[in-house]
Coordinates of C-alpha atoms and ligand atoms in Angstrom, one line a residue:
M348 CA 0.0 0.0 0.0
N349 CA 1.2 3.6 -0.7
P350 CA 1.0 6.3 2.0
E351 CA -2.4 7.5 0.8
Q352 CA -3.8 4.0 0.8
W353 CA -2.7 3.5 4.4
S354 CA -4.5 6.7 5.6
A355 CA -7.5 5.8 3.4
Q356 CA -7.8 2.3 5.0
F357 CA -6.8 3.0 8.6
G358 CA -8.0 6.6 8.9
E359 CA -6.1 9.9 8.8
R360 CA -6.5 10.5 12.5
I361 CA -4.5 7.5 13.5
T362 CA -2.1 6.9 10.6
R363 CA 1.4 8.2 10.0
T364 CA 3.6 7.1 7.1
D365 CA 5.9 10.1 6.7
A366 CA 9.6 9.5 6.5
A367 CA 10.4 11.2 9.8
T368 CA 8.0 9.1 11.8
I369 CA 9.2 5.9 10.1
R370 CA 12.8 6.9 10.8
R371 CA 12.1 7.6 14.5
Y372 CA 10.4 4.3 15.0
C373 CA 13.3 2.5 13.3
E374 CA 15.9 4.0 15.5
N375 CA 16.9 1.6 18.3
V376 CA 19.6 1.3 20.8
S377 CA 20.7 -2.2 19.7
G378 CA 21.9 -1.4 16.2
L379 CA 19.2 -3.5 14.5
Q380 CA 17.7 -2.9 11.1
R381 CA 14.1 -3.5 10.3
R382 CA 11.6 -2.1 7.8
I383 CA 8.2 -0.9 9.1
A384 CA 5.4 0.2 6.8
A385 CA 3.4 2.7 8.9
V386 CA 2.7 3.8 12.5
L387 CA -0.9 3.6 13.8
Y388 CA -2.0 5.4 16.9
P389 CA -5.4 4.0 18.2
E390 CA -7.2 5.9 20.9
S391 CA -9.6 3.3 22.1
T392 CA -10.3 -0.5 22.1
T393 CA -12.8 0.2 19.2
D394 CA -9.9 1.8 17.2
V395 CA -7.8 -1.2 17.9
Q396 CA -10.5 -3.6 16.8
G397 CA -11.0 -1.5 13.6
I398 CA -7.3 -1.6 12.9
V399 CA -7.1 -5.4 13.4
R400 CA -10.1 -6.0 11.1
T401 CA -8.7 -3.8 8.3
A402 CA -5.3 -5.5 8.7
N403 CA -7.0 -8.9 8.3
E404 CA -8.7 -7.7 5.1
F405 CA -5.4 -6.5 3.7
R406 CA -3.3 -9.2 5.3
T407 CA -1.1 -6.5 6.8
P408 CA 1.1 -7.6 9.8
L409 CA 0.8 -5.4 12.9
H410 CA 3.4 -5.0 15.7
P411 CA 1.7 -3.6 18.9
I412 CA 3.8 -1.6 21.4
S413 CA 2.6 0.2 24.5
T414 CA 5.3 2.9 24.7
G415 CA 8.0 1.0 22.8
C416 CA 10.9 1.5 25.2
N417 CA 12.0 -2.2 25.0
W418 CA 15.6 -1.1 25.1
G419 CA 18.3 -3.7 24.6
L420 CA 15.6 -6.1 23.2
G421 CA 14.4 -4.4 20.1
S422 CA 13.0 -1.1 21.2
K423 CA 9.9 -0.3 19.0
L424 CA 10.9 -2.8 16.2
P425 CA 9.0 -5.9 15.0
V426 CA 10.7 -9.2 14.7
R427 CA 10.2 -9.4 11.0
D428 CA 10.3 -6.7 8.3
G429 CA 7.1 -5.0 6.9
A430 CA 4.8 -4.7 9.9
A431 CA 2.8 -1.5 10.8
V432 CA 3.6 -0.5 14.3
V433 CA 0.6 0.0 16.5
D434 CA 1.6 2.5 19.1
L435 CA -0.8 2.3 22.0
S436 CA 0.6 5.2 23.9
R437 CA -2.5 7.4 23.3
M438 CA -4.5 4.8 25.2
D439 CA -3.4 6.1 28.6
R440 CA -6.4 6.1 30.9
I441 CA -6.3 4.9 34.5
H442 CA -9.8 3.4 34.8
E443 CA -9.7 2.6 38.5
V444 CA -7.4 2.6 41.5
N445 CA -8.8 0.2 44.1
E446 CA -7.7 1.3 47.6
R447 CA -9.2 -1.7 49.3
H448 CA -7.5 -4.5 47.4
G449 CA -4.6 -2.6 45.9
Y450 CA -4.8 -2.7 42.1
A451 CA -5.1 -0.2 39.3
V452 CA -6.9 -0.9 36.0
V453 CA -4.9 0.7 33.3
E454 CA -4.5 0.9 29.5
P455 CA -1.2 0.2 27.7
G456 CA -0.2 3.8 27.4
V457 CA -0.1 4.3 31.2
T458 CA 3.5 4.9 32.1
Q459 CA 5.3 4.3 35.4
R460 CA 5.3 8.2 35.9
K461 CA 1.5 8.5 35.3
L462 CA 0.5 5.8 37.7
Y463 CA 3.1 6.9 40.3
E464 CA 1.8 10.6 40.1
Q465 CA -1.8 9.4 40.4
L466 CA -1.1 7.4 43.5
K467 CA 0.9 10.2 45.0
N468 CA -1.7 12.8 44.3
T469 CA -4.5 10.7 45.8
N470 CA -2.4 9.9 48.9
S471 CA -2.8 6.2 48.1
T472 CA -1.7 3.7 50.7
Y473 CA -0.3 1.7 47.8
F474 CA 2.7 2.0 45.4
L475 CA 3.6 0.6 42.1
S476 CA 6.6 -1.8 42.0
V477 CA 8.7 0.2 39.5
T478 CA 11.4 -1.1 37.1
G479 CA 14.9 0.4 36.8
S480 CA 13.9 1.6 33.3
G481 CA 12.6 5.1 32.7
P482 CA 9.5 6.8 34.1
E483 CA 8.0 7.0 30.5
T484 CA 7.9 3.2 30.1
S485 CA 4.5 1.4 30.1
V486 CA 3.4 -0.6 33.1
L487 CA 1.4 -3.1 30.9
G488 CA 4.0 -3.2 28.0
N489 CA 6.6 -4.2 30.5
A490 CA 4.3 -6.8 32.1
L491 CA 3.4 -8.3 28.7
D492 CA 7.0 -8.8 27.9
R493 CA 7.4 -10.5 31.4
G494 CA 9.6 -7.7 32.7
I495 CA 10.8 -7.7 36.2
A496 CA 10.2 -4.8 38.5
H497 CA 11.8 -4.0 41.9
H498 CA 9.4 -6.1 44.0
G499 CA 9.2 -9.0 41.5
P500 CA 7.8 -10.1 38.1
R501 CA 5.2 -7.9 36.6
A502 CA 3.4 -10.6 34.6
E503 CA 2.3 -12.2 37.8
A504 CA 0.7 -9.0 39.0
I505 CA -1.6 -8.5 36.1
S506 CA -5.2 -9.8 35.8
G507 CA -8.4 -9.3 34.0
L508 CA -6.9 -8.7 30.6
E509 CA -9.0 -7.2 27.8
V510 CA -7.6 -8.4 24.5
V511 CA -8.3 -7.8 20.9
L512 CA -7.5 -11.1 19.3
G513 CA -5.7 -11.4 16.0
N514 CA -9.1 -12.2 14.4
G515 CA -10.6 -9.0 15.7
E516 CA -12.7 -10.5 18.5
L517 CA -12.6 -8.9 22.0
I518 CA -12.2 -11.2 25.0
R519 CA -11.8 -10.6 28.7
T520 CA -9.7 -13.1 30.8
G521 CA -10.4 -14.4 34.3
S522 CA -13.9 -13.9 35.3
G523 CA -14.1 -10.6 33.3
H524 CA -16.3 -12.3 30.7
F525 CA -19.1 -12.7 33.3
A526 CA -20.9 -9.3 33.1
Q527 CA -21.6 -9.3 36.9
S528 CA -18.2 -10.5 38.1
K529 CA -17.0 -8.9 41.3
T530 CA -13.7 -10.7 41.3
T531 CA -12.2 -10.0 37.8
Y532 CA -9.1 -8.3 39.3
L533 CA -9.1 -10.3 42.6
Y534 CA -8.8 -13.9 41.4
R535 CA -7.0 -14.0 38.0
H536 CA -7.9 -17.5 37.0
G537 CA -11.7 -17.2 36.8
V538 CA -13.3 -20.6 36.2
G539 CA -12.1 -23.1 33.6
P540 CA -8.8 -23.0 31.7
S541 CA -6.9 -19.8 32.4
L542 CA -6.0 -17.8 29.4
D543 CA -4.0 -14.9 30.9
G544 CA -0.5 -16.4 30.3
L545 CA -1.3 -16.8 26.7
F546 CA -1.0 -13.0 26.1
C547 CA 2.4 -12.4 27.7
Q548 CA 5.4 -12.9 25.3
S549 CA 3.0 -14.0 22.5
N550 CA 1.6 -12.9 19.3
F551 CA -2.0 -13.8 19.7
G552 CA -3.6 -10.5 20.3
I553 CA -3.4 -6.8 21.4
V554 CA -4.0 -6.2 25.1
T555 CA -6.0 -3.0 25.6
K556 CA -6.6 -3.0 29.4
A557 CA -5.7 -4.9 32.5
A558 CA -5.2 -4.6 36.2
I559 CA -1.8 -4.3 37.8
G560 CA -1.4 -5.3 41.5
L561 CA 0.0 -2.6 43.8
I562 CA 2.1 -2.9 46.9
A563 CA 0.8 -1.8 50.3
Q564 CA 2.9 0.8 52.0
K565 CA 4.2 -0.4 55.3
A566 CA 4.9 1.4 58.5
F567 CA 8.7 1.0 58.1
H568 CA 10.8 0.6 55.1
G569 CA 14.5 -0.1 54.5
V570 CA 16.9 -1.7 52.1
L571 CA 19.2 -4.4 53.2
G572 CA 22.7 -4.2 51.6
C573 CA 25.6 -6.6 51.4
T574 CA 28.8 -5.9 49.6
I575 CA 31.5 -8.6 48.9
D576 CA 35.1 -7.8 48.1
A577 CA 35.8 -10.7 45.7
D578 CA 34.0 -12.4 42.8
G579 CA 34.9 -15.7 44.5
K580 CA 32.5 -15.0 47.3
L581 CA 29.4 -14.6 45.0
P582 CA 28.3 -18.3 45.2
A583 CA 28.3 -18.1 49.0
L584 CA 26.3 -14.8 48.9
V585 CA 23.8 -16.4 46.6
D586 CA 23.4 -19.5 48.8
G587 CA 23.1 -17.3 51.8
V588 CA 20.3 -15.3 50.2
A589 CA 18.6 -18.5 49.0
A590 CA 18.6 -19.8 52.6
L591 CA 17.1 -16.5 53.8
I592 CA 14.3 -16.6 51.2
R593 CA 13.6 -20.3 52.0
L594 CA 13.2 -19.3 55.7
G595 CA 10.9 -16.4 54.8
I596 CA 13.3 -13.8 56.2
L597 CA 13.9 -12.1 52.9
E598 CA 11.2 -11.5 50.2
P599 CA 12.2 -12.9 46.8
S600 CA 13.1 -9.4 45.5
V601 CA 16.9 -9.4 45.8
H602 CA 19.0 -7.6 43.4
L603 CA 22.8 -8.2 42.9
S604 CA 25.0 -6.0 40.7
N605 CA 28.6 -6.6 39.6
H606 CA 31.1 -3.8 40.1
Q607 CA 31.0 -2.7 36.5
R608 CA 27.2 -2.3 36.7
T609 CA 27.1 -0.4 39.9
R610 CA 29.9 1.9 38.7
S611 CA 28.0 2.6 35.4
V612 CA 24.8 3.5 37.2
V613 CA 26.4 5.7 39.8
G614 CA 29.0 7.1 37.3
G615 CA 26.1 7.8 34.9
I616 CA 24.4 10.1 37.5
L617 CA 27.6 11.8 38.7
G618 CA 28.9 12.2 35.1
Q619 CA 26.0 14.6 34.4
R620 CA 27.0 16.8 37.3
Y621 CA 30.8 16.7 37.7
A622 CA 34.0 16.5 35.8
D623 CA 35.4 13.1 34.8
H624 CA 38.4 13.1 37.2
Y625 CA 36.1 14.1 40.1
V626 CA 33.6 11.3 39.2
K627 CA 36.5 8.8 39.0
Q628 CA 37.8 9.8 42.4
I629 CA 34.3 9.4 44.0
L630 CA 33.8 6.0 42.4
D631 CA 37.2 4.7 43.4
E632 CA 36.7 5.8 47.0
E633 CA 33.1 4.6 47.4
L634 CA 32.7 1.5 45.2
R635 CA 35.2 -1.1 46.3
G636 CA 33.0 -4.1 46.3
A637 CA 33.0 -6.8 43.5
W638 CA 29.3 -7.4 43.9
S639 CA 26.6 -5.7 46.0
L640 CA 23.2 -7.0 47.0
S641 CA 20.1 -5.0 47.8
C642 CA 16.8 -6.2 49.2
P643 CA 13.8 -4.2 50.4
L644 CA 12.7 -4.9 53.9
S645 CA 9.4 -3.6 55.1
G646 CA 6.8 -4.1 57.7
T647 CA 6.4 -3.0 61.3
P648 CA 9.6 -1.6 62.8
A649 CA 9.8 -4.9 64.9
Q650 CA 9.5 -7.0 61.7
V651 CA 12.2 -5.1 59.8
K652 CA 14.5 -5.2 62.9
L653 CA 14.1 -8.9 63.2
A654 CA 14.6 -9.5 59.4
H655 CA 17.7 -7.4 59.5
H656 CA 19.1 -9.1 62.5
E657 CA 18.6 -12.6 61.0
A658 CA 19.9 -11.7 57.6
R659 CA 22.9 -10.0 59.1
A660 CA 23.7 -13.1 61.1
V661 CA 23.9 -15.1 57.9
L662 CA 25.5 -12.5 55.5
R663 CA 28.1 -10.9 57.7
R664 CA 30.4 -13.9 57.4
I665 CA 30.4 -13.3 53.6
G666 CA 30.3 -9.5 53.2
E667 CA 29.7 -6.1 54.7
V668 CA 26.0 -5.8 55.7
T669 CA 24.1 -2.4 55.8
L670 CA 20.6 -1.2 56.3
T671 CA 19.5 2.0 54.5
T672 CA 16.4 3.7 55.7
D673 CA 14.9 7.2 55.1
R674 CA 16.5 8.1 58.4
T675 CA 20.0 6.7 57.9
L676 CA 20.1 8.4 54.4
R677 CA 18.9 11.7 55.8
V678 CA 21.4 11.6 58.7
A679 CA 24.3 10.7 56.6
K680 CA 23.5 13.4 54.1
A681 CA 23.1 16.0 56.8
W682 CA 26.5 15.1 58.4
C683 CA 28.2 15.3 55.0
R684 CA 26.6 18.7 54.4
I685 CA 27.7 20.0 57.8
L686 CA 31.2 18.7 57.2
S687 CA 31.4 19.6 53.6
F688 CA 34.5 21.7 54.2
L689 CA 36.3 18.4 54.3
P690 CA 36.8 17.4 50.6
R691 CA 36.3 13.6 51.4
L692 CA 32.9 14.3 52.9
R693 CA 32.0 16.7 50.1
R694 CA 32.6 13.8 47.7
R695 CA 30.6 11.4 49.9
S696 CA 27.7 13.8 49.8
C697 CA 27.8 13.6 46.0
F698 CA 27.9 9.9 46.2
L699 CA 24.8 9.8 48.6
D700 CA 22.9 12.0 46.2
A701 CA 23.7 9.7 43.4
I702 CA 22.6 6.5 45.1
E703 CA 19.4 7.9 46.4
P704 CA 17.3 7.2 43.2
S705 CA 18.1 3.5 43.6
Y706 CA 16.8 3.6 47.2
L707 CA 13.7 5.5 46.1
H708 CA 13.0 2.8 43.4
S709 CA 12.4 0.4 46.3
K710 CA 9.6 2.8 47.4
G711 CA 8.0 2.9 44.0
I712 CA 9.4 6.2 42.8
P713 CA 10.5 5.8 39.1
S714 CA 13.4 7.8 37.7
D715 CA 15.5 7.9 34.5
T716 CA 18.8 8.0 36.3
A717 CA 19.8 4.4 35.3
L718 CA 19.4 5.2 31.6
A719 CA 22.7 7.2 31.8
S720 CA 24.4 3.9 32.7
I721 CA 24.2 3.0 29.0
A722 CA 25.8 6.1 27.7
W723 CA 28.3 7.0 30.5
P724 CA 30.7 4.1 30.1
L725 CA 30.9 4.7 26.3
Q726 CA 31.5 8.5 27.0
D727 CA 28.7 9.2 24.6
R728 CA 27.8 12.9 24.8
T729 CA 24.8 12.5 22.6
Y730 CA 22.8 11.3 25.6
A731 CA 21.4 13.7 28.2
P732 CA 18.6 13.1 30.6
G733 CA 15.3 13.3 28.6
T734 CA 17.0 12.3 25.3
D735 CA 15.5 9.2 23.6
L736 CA 18.1 6.5 24.2
D737 CA 17.3 5.0 20.8
A738 CA 18.5 8.3 19.1
T739 CA 21.9 8.4 20.7
H740 CA 25.2 6.8 19.7
S741 CA 25.0 4.4 22.6
G742 CA 24.5 0.7 21.9
A743 CA 23.0 -1.9 24.2
L744 CA 22.1 -5.5 23.9
F745 CA 20.7 -7.6 26.8
V746 CA 21.1 -11.3 27.3
L747 CA 18.5 -12.5 29.9
P748 CA 18.9 -16.1 31.0
V749 CA 17.1 -17.5 34.0
V750 CA 19.4 -19.0 36.6
P751 CA 18.6 -21.4 39.5
L752 CA 19.0 -19.5 42.8
E753 CA 22.1 -21.5 43.6
G754 CA 25.7 -20.3 44.1
E755 CA 27.2 -22.9 41.8
A756 CA 24.8 -22.1 38.9
V757 CA 25.4 -18.3 39.3
R758 CA 29.2 -19.0 39.3
Q759 CA 28.9 -21.0 36.0
V760 CA 26.8 -18.4 34.3
M761 CA 29.3 -15.7 35.2
E762 CA 32.2 -17.8 34.0
I763 CA 30.6 -18.5 30.7
T764 CA 29.8 -14.7 30.4
E765 CA 33.3 -13.8 31.2
Q766 CA 34.7 -16.2 28.7
V767 CA 32.5 -15.1 25.8
F768 CA 32.4 -11.4 26.6
A769 CA 35.9 -10.5 27.9
S770 CA 38.1 -13.3 26.6
K771 CA 36.7 -13.9 23.1
H772 CA 35.1 -10.6 22.1
G773 CA 36.7 -8.0 24.3
F774 CA 33.5 -6.6 25.9
I775 CA 32.8 -5.8 29.6
P776 CA 29.8 -7.6 31.0
Y777 CA 27.6 -5.2 33.0
V778 CA 25.5 -7.7 35.1
T779 CA 22.6 -7.6 37.5
L780 CA 20.8 -10.6 38.9
N781 CA 17.3 -10.1 40.1
S782 CA 14.8 -12.5 41.7
A783 CA 12.6 -14.1 39.0
S784 CA 10.8 -16.4 41.5
R785 CA 11.5 -17.8 45.0
H786 CA 13.9 -20.3 43.3
S787 CA 15.5 -18.4 40.4
L788 CA 17.1 -15.2 39.3
E789 CA 17.1 -13.4 36.0
A790 CA 20.5 -12.4 34.8
V791 CA 20.6 -9.2 33.0
I792 CA 23.8 -9.3 31.0
N793 CA 24.3 -6.0 29.3
L794 CA 26.7 -5.5 26.4
L795 CA 27.5 -1.8 25.6
F796 CA 28.9 -0.8 22.3
R797 CA 29.4 2.2 20.1
K798 CA 26.5 2.2 17.7
N799 CA 28.3 4.6 15.3
D800 CA 31.1 2.1 14.8
P801 CA 29.9 -0.5 12.4
K802 CA 32.7 -3.0 13.3
E803 CA 31.8 -2.7 17.0
V804 CA 28.1 -3.2 16.2
D805 CA 29.0 -6.3 14.3
E806 CA 31.3 -7.7 17.0
A807 CA 28.6 -6.9 19.7
H808 CA 25.9 -8.9 17.8
R809 CA 28.3 -11.9 17.3
C810 CA 29.2 -11.8 21.0
V811 CA 25.6 -11.8 22.1
D812 CA 24.7 -14.5 19.6
E813 CA 27.4 -16.7 20.9
L814 CA 26.6 -16.1 24.6
V815 CA 22.9 -16.9 24.0
R816 CA 23.9 -20.1 22.1
V817 CA 26.3 -21.3 24.8
L818 CA 23.9 -20.4 27.7
M819 CA 21.0 -22.2 26.0
G820 CA 23.2 -25.2 25.3
T821 CA 24.3 -25.4 28.9
G822 CA 20.7 -25.2 30.2
Y823 CA 20.4 -21.6 31.0
V824 CA 17.3 -20.8 28.9
L825 CA 16.5 -17.2 28.2
Y826 CA 13.5 -15.8 30.1
R827 CA 13.0 -13.0 27.6
A828 CA 14.6 -12.6 24.2
G829 CA 15.7 -9.7 22.0
I830 CA 14.0 -9.6 18.6
Q831 CA 17.3 -10.8 17.0
S832 CA 17.5 -13.9 19.3
M833 CA 14.0 -15.4 18.6
G834 CA 15.6 -18.1 16.4
H835 CA 17.5 -19.3 19.5
V836 CA 14.3 -19.8 21.6
V837 CA 11.8 -20.9 19.0
D838 CA 12.3 -24.2 17.1
S839 CA 9.8 -25.2 14.4
A840 CA 10.8 -28.9 14.9
S841 CA 9.8 -28.9 18.6
P842 CA 6.3 -30.2 19.5
Y843 CA 6.0 -27.4 22.1
W844 CA 6.5 -24.7 19.5
Q845 CA 4.3 -26.5 17.0
M846 CA 1.5 -26.4 19.5
I847 CA 2.1 -22.6 20.0
A848 CA 1.9 -22.2 16.2
R849 CA -1.5 -24.1 16.2
L850 CA -2.7 -21.8 18.9
K851 CA -1.8 -18.9 16.6
D852 CA -4.1 -20.3 14.0
V853 CA -7.0 -20.3 16.6
F854 CA -6.5 -16.7 17.8
D855 CA -5.0 -15.1 14.7
P856 CA -5.7 -17.3 11.6
N857 CA -4.3 -14.7 9.1
H858 CA -1.1 -14.3 11.2
I859 CA -1.6 -10.5 11.6
I860 CA -0.2 -9.9 15.1
A861 CA 3.6 -9.6 15.4
P862 CA 4.8 -12.5 13.1
G863 CA 7.8 -14.3 14.5
R864 CA 7.4 -13.0 18.1
Y865 CA 7.9 -15.9 20.4
N866 CA 6.5 -18.1 17.6
F867 CA 7.7 -19.3 14.3
V868 CA 4.6 -18.0 12.5
Ligands
FAD943 C1 18.9 1.2 32.0 C2 17.8 0.3 31.7 C3 17.1 -0.4 32.8 C4 16.1 -1.2 32.5 N1 15.5 -1.8 33.7 C5 14.6 -2.7 33.5 C6 14.0 -3.4 34.6 O1 14.3 -3.1 35.8 N2 13.0 -4.4 34.4 C7 12.7 -4.7 33.1 O2 11.8 -5.5 33.0 N3 13.2 -4.0 32.0 C8 14.1 -3.1 32.2 N4 14.7 -2.5 31.1 C9 14.2 -2.9 29.7 C10 13.0 -2.1 29.1 O3 13.4 -0.7 29.0 C11 11.7 -2.2 29.9 O4 11.4 -3.6 30.0 C12 10.6 -1.4 29.4 O5 9.5 -1.4 30.4 C13 10.0 -2.0 28.1 O6 9.4 -1.0 27.3 P1 7.9 -0.6 27.4 O7 7.4 -0.6 28.8 O8 7.8 0.7 26.6 O9 7.1 -1.8 26.7 P2 6.9 -2.0 25.1 O10 8.1 -1.8 24.4 O11 5.7 -1.1 24.7 O12 6.4 -3.5 25.1 C14 7.4 -4.5 25.2 C15 6.9 -5.6 24.2 O13 5.7 -6.2 24.7 C16 4.8 -6.4 23.5 N5 3.6 -5.5 23.8 C17 3.6 -4.3 24.4 N6 2.4 -3.9 24.5 C18 1.5 -4.8 24.1 C19 0.1 -4.9 24.0 N7 -0.6 -3.9 24.5 N8 -0.4 -6.0 23.5 C20 0.4 -7.0 23.0 N9 1.8 -7.0 23.1 C21 2.3 -5.9 23.6 C22 5.5 -5.9 22.3 O14 6.0 -7.0 21.6 C23 6.6 -5.0 22.8 O15 7.7 -5.1 22.0 C24 15.7 -1.5 31.3 C25 16.3 -0.9 30.2 C26 17.4 -0.1 30.4 C27 18.0 0.5 29.2

């Protein structure tokens, strides 16, 4: 179809085919190349249904995005060339915030910032578990790609999905299809086979509304920290954490970062405020650990005190244990200010300001501070806060295997990563490990490269491809894949994926929605 035909078929109000728009949607932080045909901006579920029906008529593939910030995994791009991107960001209504049961019913365009602000402005007793990605990312988009937020996986917190299927039909999951249901957002399975899971990491439909569970604010909140001084202690730290989770002392929302990752996050923040040599001095003084752990602790003061005490008893044999609270942070900052005539404490004050956003994440306050961690190590001056990461010279690719919560497994994954990244391809692995369940961690292995250097782009992609292959071959299956890695997770010879392809025929017989996304059709 030519541009006029697109507008004629899908409507002028929601269709863009101009070169500038197409270019903007093709820009991506991962150095990927895909062709897209148009960008469509529905404003309602009815618009989405209209788009899907027309797409069926013309056999036009559609790639739905909520806000399209899927950085490191493909950004706004489809898996295959030729789709029209359906950008749902105009559908950004918060239909309900339920203060009794703690959920919000939202559309795909609702961002972390929008929901955070609504909860704050209404003095809600709940908060959203935020991701480390930017405030303008989508709550539902992240959940539908099975993203992991500070207090755990988002996909497990969504319920009552409203979905426009690939054939244009509208369905509601759980008990939402019973007109009088009082429990659509309270009991996600409904009655009979549960369909919710079919719409995460899938290409069966476009989700237009769902509830996201919120977290109740507690009387007392803190963050347990533990820093180890050598990589060799990581297995013991992981096993210590696993034991504490098993005993119910820690919640399964632990986060571990290697030295390079912590340095890139704190350096990224400081780098926007101070000269390079000063930033380096602060980082060298403050960040000595090989790995650092953080885990939110909240409850009554007595509960937090007890959990801290028990966790400390286990972890202090392995590393240096801390507890950060509003009060400890406030007092430390005040002392540093009072004694700021001492250069060492002036630098410490800068450091405390830089780590505060990470602490605030644990309380549901989103920020874009971590985004600078992509550009800062590359010394990319095209990035500044507020810039679209996709439009900079910075390159990032994520490899995301799920790893058993066992010291030995984590050691092996890190050994493989070091071998492939550093020894073979010359890249630094920036790694975080986050709870994916009570028994597993997602490893976020981040490769940074200069996107304006074609050779480096090529090397980065070969490195990631090799790491994915080796990890999958060793049994560390990805929990989420970049669009360039679908071939590593989907196998047309496997009975499992053949069944997924048959389901595609049920929901989307003309293969309209996101061809190739977690599917071979
Ligand atoms: C520094 C940094 C930190 C990050 N931290 C985190 C983190 O802590 N946790 C995390 O999970 N990610 C993280 N990310 C990765 C990413 O930025 C987030 O996952 C982000 O939320 C995804 O973008 P989005 O919310 O705009 O979702 P989208 O890009 O809109 O959606 C993601 C995918 O889901 C599908 N999809 C979206 N909406 C729909 C719909 N309505 N119907 C059907 N399918 C749909 C599409 O295939 C789409 O490609 C981070 C990235 C960076 C660079």
